[in-house]
XYZ file of C-alpha atoms in Angstrom:
729
model
C 74.079 50.969 -70.419
C 73.041 54.329 -71.551
C 70.031 55.058 -73.954
C 71.053 55.595 -77.540
C 70.583 59.241 -78.706
C 68.392 59.468 -81.876
C 69.952 61.017 -84.882
C 68.116 64.101 -85.973
C 67.084 64.700 -89.648
C 66.117 68.371 -90.345
C 63.374 68.840 -92.942
C 63.034 72.386 -94.395
C 59.508 73.184 -95.054
C 57.581 76.351 -95.982
C 53.840 77.321 -95.949
C 52.958 75.242 -99.074
C 51.190 72.074 -97.768
C 51.651 70.118 -101.016
C 55.430 70.729 -101.147
C 55.669 70.206 -97.315
C 53.962 66.682 -97.457
C 56.035 65.694 -100.517
C 59.270 66.561 -98.799
C 58.308 64.751 -95.514
C 57.170 61.715 -97.397
C 60.493 61.451 -99.107
C 62.347 61.962 -95.722
C 60.132 59.237 -94.098
C 60.767 56.763 -96.809
C 64.492 57.465 -96.750
C 64.823 57.052 -93.126
C 62.447 54.639 -91.358
C 64.712 53.544 -88.590
C 63.284 53.989 -84.904
C 66.661 55.580 -83.963
C 65.844 58.592 -86.447
C 63.911 61.645 -85.308
C 62.512 64.291 -87.646
C 62.964 67.981 -86.933
C 60.609 70.061 -88.977
C 62.370 73.341 -89.893
C 59.404 75.554 -90.473
C 60.368 78.665 -92.435
C 57.725 81.450 -92.304
C 57.734 85.130 -92.723
C 58.014 87.326 -89.713
C 54.817 89.110 -90.907
C 52.622 88.962 -94.009
C 53.200 92.484 -95.045
C 55.579 94.708 -96.982
C 56.203 98.295 -97.416
C 53.691 98.612 -100.208
C 51.233 95.738 -100.010
C 49.629 93.381 -97.553
C 48.845 89.547 -98.107
C 45.115 88.919 -97.270
C 42.699 86.147 -98.113
C 41.643 88.537 -101.054
C 45.138 88.665 -102.456
C 47.654 91.627 -102.240
C 46.079 94.822 -101.038
C 47.722 98.234 -100.594
C 49.335 98.580 -97.257
C 47.571 101.867 -96.325
C 44.254 100.104 -96.823
C 44.586 98.026 -93.750
C 44.148 99.339 -90.147
C 46.450 98.385 -87.294
C 43.577 96.212 -85.820
C 43.156 94.419 -89.163
C 46.835 94.041 -89.460
C 47.013 92.339 -85.986
C 43.997 90.072 -86.814
C 45.658 88.935 -90.024
C 48.815 88.196 -88.063
C 46.969 86.012 -85.618
C 44.961 84.256 -88.292
C 48.226 83.510 -90.011
C 49.891 82.255 -86.770
C 46.766 79.907 -86.317
C 47.111 78.616 -89.932
C 50.692 77.916 -89.309
C 49.957 76.027 -86.192
C 47.213 73.982 -87.660
C 49.576 73.198 -90.612
C 52.456 72.189 -88.049
C 50.040 69.830 -86.347
C 49.176 68.139 -89.638
C 52.949 67.819 -90.403
C 53.588 66.147 -87.083
C 50.522 63.844 -87.369
C 51.805 62.819 -90.853
C 55.036 61.581 -89.220
C 53.126 58.860 -87.288
C 55.130 56.842 -84.866
C 58.287 58.558 -85.875
C 59.367 61.107 -83.250
C 58.915 64.542 -84.621
C 59.490 68.048 -83.201
C 59.143 71.494 -84.693
C 61.789 74.286 -85.024
C 60.229 77.709 -86.204
C 62.595 79.952 -88.182
C 61.289 83.491 -89.126
C 62.381 84.789 -92.560
C 63.839 88.185 -92.276
C 64.952 90.640 -95.062
C 68.348 88.738 -95.370
C 68.546 86.033 -98.150
C 67.224 82.532 -97.199
C 70.387 80.757 -98.251
C 72.318 82.908 -95.641
C 69.666 82.175 -92.998
C 69.843 78.540 -93.646
C 73.612 78.406 -93.474
C 73.413 80.223 -90.026
C 70.886 77.577 -88.758
C 73.008 74.682 -90.003
C 76.015 76.100 -88.048
C 74.066 76.891 -84.947
C 72.328 73.604 -84.474
C 75.065 71.472 -86.053
C 72.700 69.983 -88.483
C 74.194 66.722 -90.094
C 71.255 65.995 -92.502
C 69.081 68.664 -94.237
C 66.179 67.868 -96.643
C 64.745 70.723 -98.733
C 62.696 71.324 -101.787
C 64.413 73.448 -104.491
C 61.211 75.329 -104.977
C 61.686 76.547 -101.200
C 64.434 78.870 -102.530
C 62.095 80.165 -105.340
C 59.436 81.115 -102.723
C 61.863 83.246 -101.080
C 63.521 84.964 -104.055
C 60.654 84.968 -106.365
C 62.872 84.013 -109.348
C 63.556 80.553 -110.829
C 67.172 81.481 -111.399
C 67.503 82.652 -107.890
C 66.415 79.397 -106.474
C 69.050 77.482 -108.306
C 71.658 79.996 -107.442
C 70.586 79.881 -103.865
C 70.784 76.113 -103.750
C 74.305 76.206 -105.199
C 75.243 78.849 -102.624
C 74.183 76.501 -99.762
C 75.739 73.461 -101.503
C 79.146 75.445 -101.709
C 79.200 77.058 -98.349
C 77.707 74.444 -96.011
C 79.919 72.794 -93.363
C 81.535 69.486 -94.171
C 79.539 67.694 -91.446
C 76.341 68.529 -93.020
C 74.656 66.331 -95.757
C 72.336 68.250 -98.046
C 69.430 66.458 -99.808
C 67.606 68.665 -102.475
C 64.443 67.529 -103.926
C 62.484 68.604 -106.957
C 58.821 67.629 -107.070
C 59.477 64.650 -104.687
C 62.660 63.363 -106.500
C 66.192 63.675 -105.243
C 68.497 65.908 -107.488
C 72.212 66.472 -107.426
C 74.118 69.816 -107.918
C 77.264 69.468 -110.195
C 79.801 71.848 -111.655
C 81.553 71.233 -115.017
C 83.750 73.672 -116.922
C 82.958 76.409 -114.420
C 79.300 76.123 -115.201
C 76.735 74.583 -112.857
C 74.111 72.126 -113.526
C 71.704 69.974 -111.752
C 71.073 66.221 -112.203
C 68.523 63.877 -110.967
C 69.062 60.300 -109.832
C 68.309 59.112 -113.406
C 71.088 61.185 -114.882
C 68.883 63.845 -116.433
C 70.824 67.173 -116.562
C 69.654 70.715 -116.778
C 71.882 73.921 -116.970
C 72.075 75.857 -113.791
C 71.374 79.118 -115.708
C 68.114 77.812 -117.077
C 64.704 78.508 -115.612
C 63.064 76.335 -113.022
C 60.222 75.449 -115.391
C 62.844 74.190 -117.906
C 64.475 72.006 -115.213
C 61.027 70.636 -114.029
C 60.207 69.824 -117.720
C 63.533 67.875 -118.044
C 63.149 66.085 -114.782
C 59.536 64.998 -115.628
C 59.379 65.082 -119.448
C 56.364 62.736 -119.700
C 54.192 65.015 -117.290
C 51.800 67.557 -119.084
C 52.214 71.060 -118.011
C 49.030 72.083 -119.437
C 46.110 73.114 -117.480
C 43.242 70.480 -117.482
C 39.648 71.615 -118.109
C 38.243 73.925 -115.485
C 35.630 71.465 -114.360
C 38.244 68.847 -113.344
C 41.211 71.063 -112.024
C 39.781 74.368 -110.687
C 38.323 72.861 -107.312
C 41.746 71.623 -106.419
C 43.518 75.010 -106.752
C 44.359 77.010 -103.846
C 44.969 80.803 -103.465
C 48.654 79.996 -103.053
C 48.829 78.497 -106.639
C 47.976 81.855 -107.996
C 50.644 83.650 -105.962
C 53.254 81.033 -107.027
C 52.315 81.372 -110.842
C 51.649 85.193 -110.860
C 55.171 85.905 -112.313
C 54.818 83.315 -115.052
C 51.455 84.887 -115.989
C 53.163 88.349 -116.230
C 56.069 86.975 -118.281
C 53.603 85.172 -120.497
C 51.714 88.499 -121.063
C 54.994 90.320 -122.114
C 55.757 87.370 -124.437
C 52.328 87.785 -126.050
C 53.080 91.565 -126.566
C 56.331 90.697 -128.227
C 54.918 88.227 -130.489
C 52.164 90.484 -131.814
C 54.864 93.057 -132.624
C 56.862 90.416 -134.615
C 54.029 89.094 -136.847
C 54.504 91.572 -139.503
C 58.061 90.485 -140.220
C 57.409 87.054 -141.536
C 54.474 88.193 -143.574
C 56.543 90.744 -145.389
C 59.213 88.184 -145.923
C 56.731 85.805 -147.525
C 55.378 88.522 -149.828
C 58.828 89.204 -150.822
C 59.340 85.475 -151.424
C 56.260 84.936 -153.610
C 55.723 88.406 -155.091
C 59.151 88.996 -156.265
C 59.929 90.229 -159.868
C 58.320 88.272 -162.694
C 60.641 86.113 -164.650
C 61.495 88.126 -167.619
C 60.300 86.591 -170.905
C 63.599 87.428 -172.727
C 65.710 85.202 -170.291
C 66.891 81.939 -171.472
C 65.429 78.710 -170.345
C 68.341 77.849 -168.087
C 67.974 81.153 -166.148
C 64.530 80.344 -165.750
C 65.118 76.921 -164.378
C 67.758 78.277 -161.878
C 65.342 80.989 -160.675
C 62.752 78.246 -160.064
C 65.230 76.243 -158.288
C 65.909 79.178 -155.940
C 62.292 79.738 -155.319
C 61.658 76.087 -154.501
C 64.497 76.218 -152.028
C 63.208 79.311 -150.399
C 59.815 77.706 -150.362
C 61.256 74.640 -148.555
C 62.859 76.786 -145.976
C 59.679 78.718 -145.600
C 57.747 75.371 -145.054
C 60.239 74.226 -142.349
C 59.790 77.656 -140.549
C 56.079 77.334 -140.909
C 56.306 73.944 -139.307
C 58.343 75.280 -136.555
C 56.017 77.977 -136.101
C 52.921 75.744 -136.176
C 54.603 73.596 -133.476
C 55.394 76.808 -131.398
C 51.749 77.782 -131.845
C 50.402 74.576 -130.518
C 52.693 75.042 -127.401
C 51.509 78.755 -127.196
C 47.975 77.562 -127.523
C 48.252 75.092 -124.627
C 50.007 77.761 -122.656
C 47.284 80.110 -123.416
C 44.621 77.736 -122.439
C 46.548 77.267 -119.039
C 46.703 80.913 -118.535
C 43.117 81.473 -119.450
C 41.998 78.532 -117.133
C 44.015 79.978 -114.261
C 42.930 83.574 -114.810
C 39.238 82.556 -115.034
C 39.420 80.719 -111.825
C 41.246 83.734 -110.357
C 38.580 86.174 -111.513
C 35.817 83.985 -110.010
C 37.659 83.998 -106.808
C 38.232 87.742 -106.816
C 34.479 88.293 -107.633
C 33.548 86.070 -104.768
C 35.941 87.897 -102.509
C 34.673 91.254 -103.643
C 31.236 90.314 -102.687
C 32.417 89.213 -99.391
C 34.413 92.492 -99.026
C 31.206 94.481 -99.839
C 29.201 92.408 -97.138
C 32.073 92.936 -94.814
C 32.107 96.764 -95.444
C 28.380 96.714 -94.711
C 29.021 95.005 -91.496
C 31.894 97.279 -90.599
C 29.684 100.293 -91.302
C 27.290 98.854 -88.818
C 29.936 98.146 -86.327
C 31.292 101.670 -86.816
C 28.021 103.163 -86.123
C 27.609 101.104 -83.060
C 31.149 102.055 -82.043
C 30.399 105.751 -82.429
C 27.275 105.453 -80.075
C 29.412 103.536 -77.683
C 32.087 106.373 -77.789
C 29.338 108.899 -77.060
C 28.210 106.840 -74.046
C 31.837 106.365 -73.001
C 32.364 110.156 -73.130
C 29.303 110.790 -71.048
C 30.562 108.253 -68.667
C 34.071 109.746 -68.540
C 32.640 113.064 -67.648
C 30.677 111.524 -64.715
C 33.737 109.593 -63.600
C 35.734 112.987 -63.758
C 33.456 114.396 -61.145
C 33.739 111.382 -58.894
C 37.605 111.385 -59.464
C 37.809 114.863 -58.214
C 35.777 114.085 -55.032
C 37.920 110.900 -54.595
C 41.109 112.990 -54.903
C 39.880 115.147 -52.032
C 39.114 112.088 -50.028
C 42.464 110.695 -50.871
C 44.228 113.892 -49.655
C 42.315 113.658 -46.454
C 43.227 110.068 -46.192
C 46.770 110.818 -46.920
C 46.900 113.380 -43.783
C 45.268 110.632 -41.617
C 47.918 108.086 -42.800
C 50.644 110.386 -41.926
C 49.290 110.851 -38.386
C 48.753 107.097 -38.043
C 52.360 106.411 -39.228
C 53.613 108.852 -36.559
C 51.526 107.019 -33.986
C 52.756 103.753 -35.354
C 56.384 104.728 -34.915
C 55.749 105.792 -31.387
C 54.075 102.490 -30.500
C 56.804 100.526 -32.269
C 59.363 102.414 -30.049
C 57.405 101.514 -26.915
C 57.088 97.981 -28.128
C 60.797 97.688 -28.602
C 61.399 98.838 -25.110
C 58.759 96.431 -23.922
C 60.341 93.586 -25.820
C 63.831 94.615 -24.455
C 62.406 94.662 -20.962
C 60.719 91.293 -21.499
C 63.919 89.709 -22.638
C 65.643 91.100 -19.491
C 62.791 89.546 -17.354
C 63.097 86.170 -19.080
C 66.797 86.136 -18.345
C 66.202 86.957 -14.744
C 63.482 84.278 -14.556
C 65.853 81.839 -16.190
C 68.567 82.747 -13.617
C 66.029 82.310 -10.803
C 64.935 78.921 -12.171
C 68.652 77.831 -12.446
C 69.142 78.905 -8.759
C 65.926 77.190 -7.774
C 67.051 73.888 -9.416
C 70.358 74.180 -7.654
C 68.744 74.756 -4.315
C 66.298 71.865 -4.854
C 69.206 69.493 -5.653
C 70.985 70.638 -2.633
C 67.811 70.249 -0.399
C 67.406 66.648 -1.668
C 71.011 65.991 -1.301
C 70.927 67.148 2.249
C 67.728 65.178 3.170
C 69.519 61.952 1.802
C 72.612 62.854 3.652
C 70.708 63.488 6.963
C 68.788 60.255 6.642
C 71.881 58.168 5.749
C 73.644 59.901 8.649
C 70.822 59.262 10.993
C 70.846 55.511 9.942
C 74.589 55.333 10.432
C 74.312 56.831 13.879
C 71.580 54.476 14.793
C 73.524 51.518 13.557
C 76.570 52.545 15.229
C 75.028 53.388 18.555
C 72.897 50.302 18.671
C 69.252 50.526 19.826
C 68.749 54.190 20.304
C 65.082 55.090 19.862
C 62.934 57.253 22.240
C 60.422 55.349 24.463
C 57.255 57.198 25.152
C 55.196 56.723 28.303
C 51.745 55.408 28.201
C 50.413 58.848 29.509
C 52.106 60.668 26.547
C 50.547 58.222 24.089
C 47.051 58.725 25.606
C 47.546 62.550 25.579
C 48.752 62.414 21.874
C 45.715 60.449 20.746
C 43.155 62.058 23.076
C 42.846 58.691 24.838
C 42.672 56.781 21.487
C 39.736 58.824 20.336
C 37.718 57.554 17.431
C 37.973 61.005 15.901
C 41.748 60.557 15.635
C 41.735 56.968 14.370
C 42.927 56.861 10.826
C 42.001 53.261 9.920
C 42.059 49.699 11.147
C 45.337 48.310 9.819
C 44.263 44.629 10.166
C 46.422 42.025 12.017
C 44.944 43.376 15.247
C 46.358 46.902 14.865
C 44.840 50.390 14.625
C 46.488 53.482 13.491
C 45.800 56.840 15.331
C 46.774 60.444 14.348
C 48.509 62.358 17.173
C 50.878 65.101 18.188
C 54.065 64.629 20.167
C 56.450 67.575 20.894
C 54.271 69.727 18.636
C 54.646 67.520 15.603
C 52.149 65.368 13.862
C 52.899 61.674 14.245
C 51.124 58.357 13.328
C 50.621 55.910 16.169
C 50.329 52.134 15.350
C 48.636 50.367 18.340
C 48.779 46.642 18.632
C 46.119 44.494 20.434
C 47.470 43.449 23.744
C 45.457 40.196 23.710
C 45.914 38.950 19.959
C 48.993 41.065 19.104
C 52.588 40.308 19.236
C 54.411 38.920 22.152
C 56.647 41.097 24.066
C 59.845 39.423 22.685
C 58.425 39.830 19.113
C 57.536 43.479 19.681
C 61.012 44.316 21.019
C 62.736 42.697 18.125
C 60.514 44.599 15.649
C 61.103 47.752 17.296
C 64.968 47.134 17.212
C 64.992 46.344 13.486
C 62.721 49.399 12.486
C 64.885 51.708 14.628
C 67.957 50.621 12.824
C 66.457 51.203 9.284
C 66.697 54.786 7.971
C 66.090 55.872 4.369
C 64.534 58.974 2.684
C 61.835 56.753 1.029
C 60.986 54.540 4.046
C 58.497 55.701 6.684
C 60.780 56.605 9.656
C 60.097 55.228 13.041
C 60.298 58.033 15.867
C 59.676 55.983 18.991
C 57.705 53.322 20.715
C 55.749 52.521 23.894
C 55.953 49.029 25.475
C 52.665 49.244 27.402
C 50.328 49.746 25.567
C 52.447 48.152 22.587
C 52.564 50.943 19.941
C 55.083 52.297 17.533
C 55.299 55.994 16.656
C 55.995 56.880 13.007
C 56.341 60.155 11.265
C 53.084 61.418 9.867
C 52.412 61.331 6.069
C 50.044 64.293 5.384
C 48.849 63.291 1.872
C 47.761 59.759 2.893
C 48.447 56.787 0.792
C 48.893 56.549 -2.972
C 45.766 54.398 -3.448
C 43.466 57.154 -2.266
C 45.354 59.926 -4.193
C 45.431 57.791 -7.442
C 42.066 55.973 -7.580
C 39.712 57.948 -5.215
C 40.594 61.562 -5.369
C 38.482 63.824 -7.489
C 39.807 63.728 -11.085
C 40.533 67.541 -11.064
C 42.734 67.482 -7.970
C 44.316 64.203 -9.228
C 45.377 65.641 -12.444
C 46.833 68.756 -10.752
C 48.708 66.927 -8.041
C 49.640 63.605 -9.659
C 50.865 64.675 -13.003
C 53.097 62.527 -15.213
C 56.148 64.104 -13.896
C 55.147 63.572 -10.187
C 54.205 59.873 -11.113
C 57.603 59.221 -12.575
C 59.310 60.767 -9.422
C 57.059 58.386 -7.299
C 58.193 55.332 -9.298
C 61.786 56.273 -8.780
C 61.342 57.081 -5.074
C 59.552 53.671 -4.356
C 62.281 51.730 -6.399
C 64.997 53.463 -4.372
C 63.383 52.256 -0.962
C 62.971 48.740 -2.406
C 66.505 48.642 -3.577
C 67.741 49.697 -0.124
C 65.560 46.949 1.597
C 66.961 44.356 -0.740
C 70.512 45.351 -0.145
C 70.183 45.040 3.650
C 72.962 43.164 5.381
C 73.324 40.560 6.716
C 70.059 39.447 5.244
C 68.079 41.276 2.601
C 64.576 42.457 3.535
C 61.558 41.805 1.218
C 58.412 43.915 1.772
C 56.033 41.013 0.741
C 52.873 43.029 0.404
C 53.741 46.166 -1.722
C 50.764 47.899 -3.168
C 49.389 51.575 -3.568
C 48.095 51.395 0.068
C 51.481 50.747 1.402
C 52.968 53.767 -0.286
C 52.452 57.055 1.796
C 52.873 60.577 0.602
C 54.252 63.445 2.707
C 53.274 67.106 2.403
C 55.727 67.402 -0.685
C 54.366 64.387 -2.432
C 57.410 62.332 -1.601
C 56.684 58.670 -1.569
C 57.688 56.444 1.285
C 57.268 52.736 1.804
C 55.413 51.495 4.900
C 54.300 48.116 6.293
C 57.315 45.922 5.683
C 58.411 43.420 8.481
C 61.596 41.647 9.374
C 62.395 38.537 7.602
C 62.099 36.054 10.311
C 58.202 36.368 10.208
C 58.116 34.828 6.772
C 60.380 33.464 4.053
C 61.704 36.394 1.873
C 60.539 36.474 -1.687
C 62.206 38.910 -3.863
C 60.378 38.005 -6.935
C 57.049 39.002 -5.328
C 58.320 42.580 -4.787
C 59.441 42.623 -8.515
C 55.992 41.679 -9.544
C 54.304 44.148 -7.032
C 56.524 46.887 -8.306
C 55.751 46.207 -11.970
C 52.063 46.289 -11.096
C 52.521 49.595 -9.227
C 54.236 51.218 -12.296
C 51.327 50.175 -14.584
C 48.824 51.606 -12.158
C 50.776 54.940 -12.301
C 50.791 54.783 -16.089
C 47.083 53.760 -16.731
C 45.377 55.044 -13.409
C 43.592 51.690 -13.302
C 43.125 49.399 -10.140
C 41.637 46.016 -11.127
C 42.771 42.460 -10.900
C 43.070 41.726 -14.553
C 45.507 44.658 -15.277
C 48.577 42.496 -15.110
C 47.191 39.674 -17.310
C 46.104 42.293 -19.890
C 49.476 43.908 -19.817
C 51.252 40.594 -20.312
C 49.160 39.957 -23.386
C 49.669 43.595 -24.609
C 53.158 44.899 -25.669
C 54.396 48.273 -24.509
C 52.932 50.026 -27.642
C 49.463 48.987 -26.629
C 50.050 50.206 -23.160
C 50.625 53.650 -24.508
C 46.995 53.650 -25.959
C 45.505 53.304 -22.467
C 47.645 55.884 -20.586
C 45.814 57.968 -17.852
C 44.885 61.288 -19.553
C 44.383 62.748 -16.075
C 48.089 62.934 -15.756
C 48.497 65.209 -18.663
C 50.139 64.647 -21.950
C 52.668 61.872 -21.480
C 56.079 61.974 -23.301
C 55.712 58.895 -25.605
C 59.307 57.935 -25.177
C 59.335 58.115 -21.357
C 55.946 56.213 -21.106
C 57.396 53.510 -23.411
C 60.552 53.110 -21.219
C 58.420 52.921 -18.100
C 56.096 50.279 -19.603
C 59.003 48.123 -20.616
C 60.539 48.183 -17.110
C 57.103 47.269 -15.599
C 56.738 44.319 -18.105
C 60.292 43.099 -17.308
C 59.438 43.209 -13.523
C 56.023 41.360 -13.968
C 57.647 38.553 -15.977
C 60.144 37.853 -13.399
C 57.612 35.441 -11.581
C 56.528 33.558 -14.845
C 59.815 32.475 -16.475
C 63.151 31.125 -15.317
C 64.843 33.362 -12.763
C 66.684 36.253 -14.155
C 70.101 36.484 -12.680
C 70.760 39.889 -14.123
C 67.537 41.399 -12.818
C 67.905 43.089 -9.527
C 66.232 46.046 -7.858
C 69.494 47.936 -8.107
C 69.475 47.537 -11.862
C 65.876 48.541 -12.077
C 66.769 51.568 -9.954
C 69.524 52.740 -12.380
C 66.906 52.482 -15.404
C 64.451 54.237 -13.436
C 66.811 57.119 -12.616
C 67.605 57.489 -16.177
C 63.917 57.878 -16.821
C 63.641 60.461 -14.023
C 66.379 62.576 -15.386
C 64.870 62.660 -18.843
C 61.528 63.754 -17.221
C 63.209 66.453 -15.378
C 64.999 67.729 -18.598
C 61.626 67.616 -20.445
C 59.956 69.579 -17.740
C 62.732 72.013 -17.792
C 62.463 72.509 -21.456
C 58.832 73.111 -21.345
C 59.090 75.694 -18.645
C 61.714 77.376 -20.822
C 59.387 77.401 -23.841
C 56.471 78.783 -21.794
C 58.623 81.517 -20.571
C 59.998 82.354 -24.116
C 56.467 82.200 -25.674
C 54.731 84.649 -23.197
C 56.242 84.489 -19.858
C 53.258 82.550 -18.453
C 53.574 81.691 -14.935
C 53.969 78.043 -13.988
C 51.150 76.394 -12.172
C 51.356 76.201 -8.475
C 51.195 72.392 -8.636
C 54.468 72.366 -10.561
C 56.213 74.419 -7.935
C 57.780 72.036 -5.207
C 56.174 72.560 -1.779
C 59.520 73.157 -0.181
C 59.621 76.687 -1.685
C 55.995 77.437 -0.394
C 55.853 79.403 3.043
C 54.896 76.910 5.799
C 52.087 79.250 7.004
C 50.236 78.371 3.616
C 50.798 74.696 4.100
C 48.201 72.526 5.928
C 49.538 71.761 9.354
C 48.353 68.944 11.730
């Protein structure tokens, strides 16, 4: 339901506070509903001046007496007085909603202005004091005629409420003659004066002025302005009464000093003459009574006029004293102003000299500015050329990058194709692997020199670095006494020779006596050393977050290949960072798996180991409680402990990797997940890897667009680096 719109009652008020508060009080008594809002229609003069005089606190003064500054000060003072009066009006309304609408009175009649306001704002209720029209016209008859004018020409939707001294009156017409009537039926002719109407509305009120001691303090300067015309009319009335005093006296003398009664007249004539004189005496007595009554009224009116004039004279004397003091102050201010003018003149003369020197400097600076502008135009032209050239270079760089990406994808595709083809050929041809002689093995390892031994692999094996056919190889030597039997060794060689995958360490050959297997050499060692023991600076440059995502995808690809082997899947069983080797291009390959007849294959252990490996890649930590802590934490908490040595991880990618790791770790704890397989994990990891490549491509593009900075060497795949600059063994 919509809110109810409050009905507006417009109350027309002038600058007389007594009249304004009386009108507002009547309106608030008439409409006390909360759905009513009062709009104070404040009528004020556009300025307090006319052509011949100016309204000041001292009264009317000639217009040529006031300066422009004084006029502006009077205008501001009048505005402040009006604002204070409006604040009092609004406060008088109390809890009733009130707003103010200021209307400036121009030269046009007030009744015409009010009719325009009624039509413009579609005023439905208008309350006004009848004396408001008098204040605009200055005449009592004009106030009544103006009220009748508004009453006749107002729109039908507007209700007009006219008050007189706080009472509601009504305008009537009868026999083509207007009259006004109050709510008690008292009438007055519309052609009478406003004073007569006020006397008829309030016949019991005394219009006489009280004593000066009781009434003078309550008078305001506006009261004199409102009664000045009545005082003038009373003055002219006194003059006319003085000129008419001689008529009645002459008439009385004629009445009583008439011709004497002739002695020779009869008694009847004498009686008749006396009767005539007695009748005349009665008439004179009646006229004297009326005159006495009129004299009483004139006496009261005279006392009122004397009282008002006395108070006015006292006010004028006080204001004259104030004006004299003001003139003295103004004279002092004028003298001070003249001294300041002299100082300003001297200062202006000094400023003129400075201005002339500054003009010369300005002319010189203008010439320099023109030269600078020409140089600026030349530099801007060169800059435009440089920008165009830079844009062309960026386009070329982008094209080279696109070609590099295409070439890299082709190289990876060819590597996988060659590895798959090699595996297929070995599978089709059966056991085809090169067998090296004992002499070749001893020469390659410098007779198993300790200098070339990489480590002791445990299980009665040692790993040596060597060179066969000018290529670096890793030779795994089995202990002849505590090692494998000849049949087990041949079976392991056969299985390893049949397995080929880009992310499994490839077997190159073997030697039956001594028992050893030759693998491809991984130049960057194991992932454990690169991730946990390498210096932090080199670790951050080589194993950034993008390289770690690639390694996780590569290890997952190798595990998925082993788990999908036929006729029986192969489980690694001991997957950890030391079993992940890195070649010269930081490609991860799995090492150390055995055929399944050595032990019972446990695929869940590979899932757990792979999840642990991904967590180590994310956090850079290597401790036994990492898995337990990861199980307690969710993926959001894992993001807080990411390895900052890998650079700024993309949060979305890190969250996805953490989720995959937690799924793999939880495979051992709960019931077996039939949907979880290494092939499924591989698809999820591949999606993460593609997103990582897109992010890296976007960052390279942004870097090139911002300043064409070169990409760090660590971000360039080593396949694009000349082999001469790569470390060879």
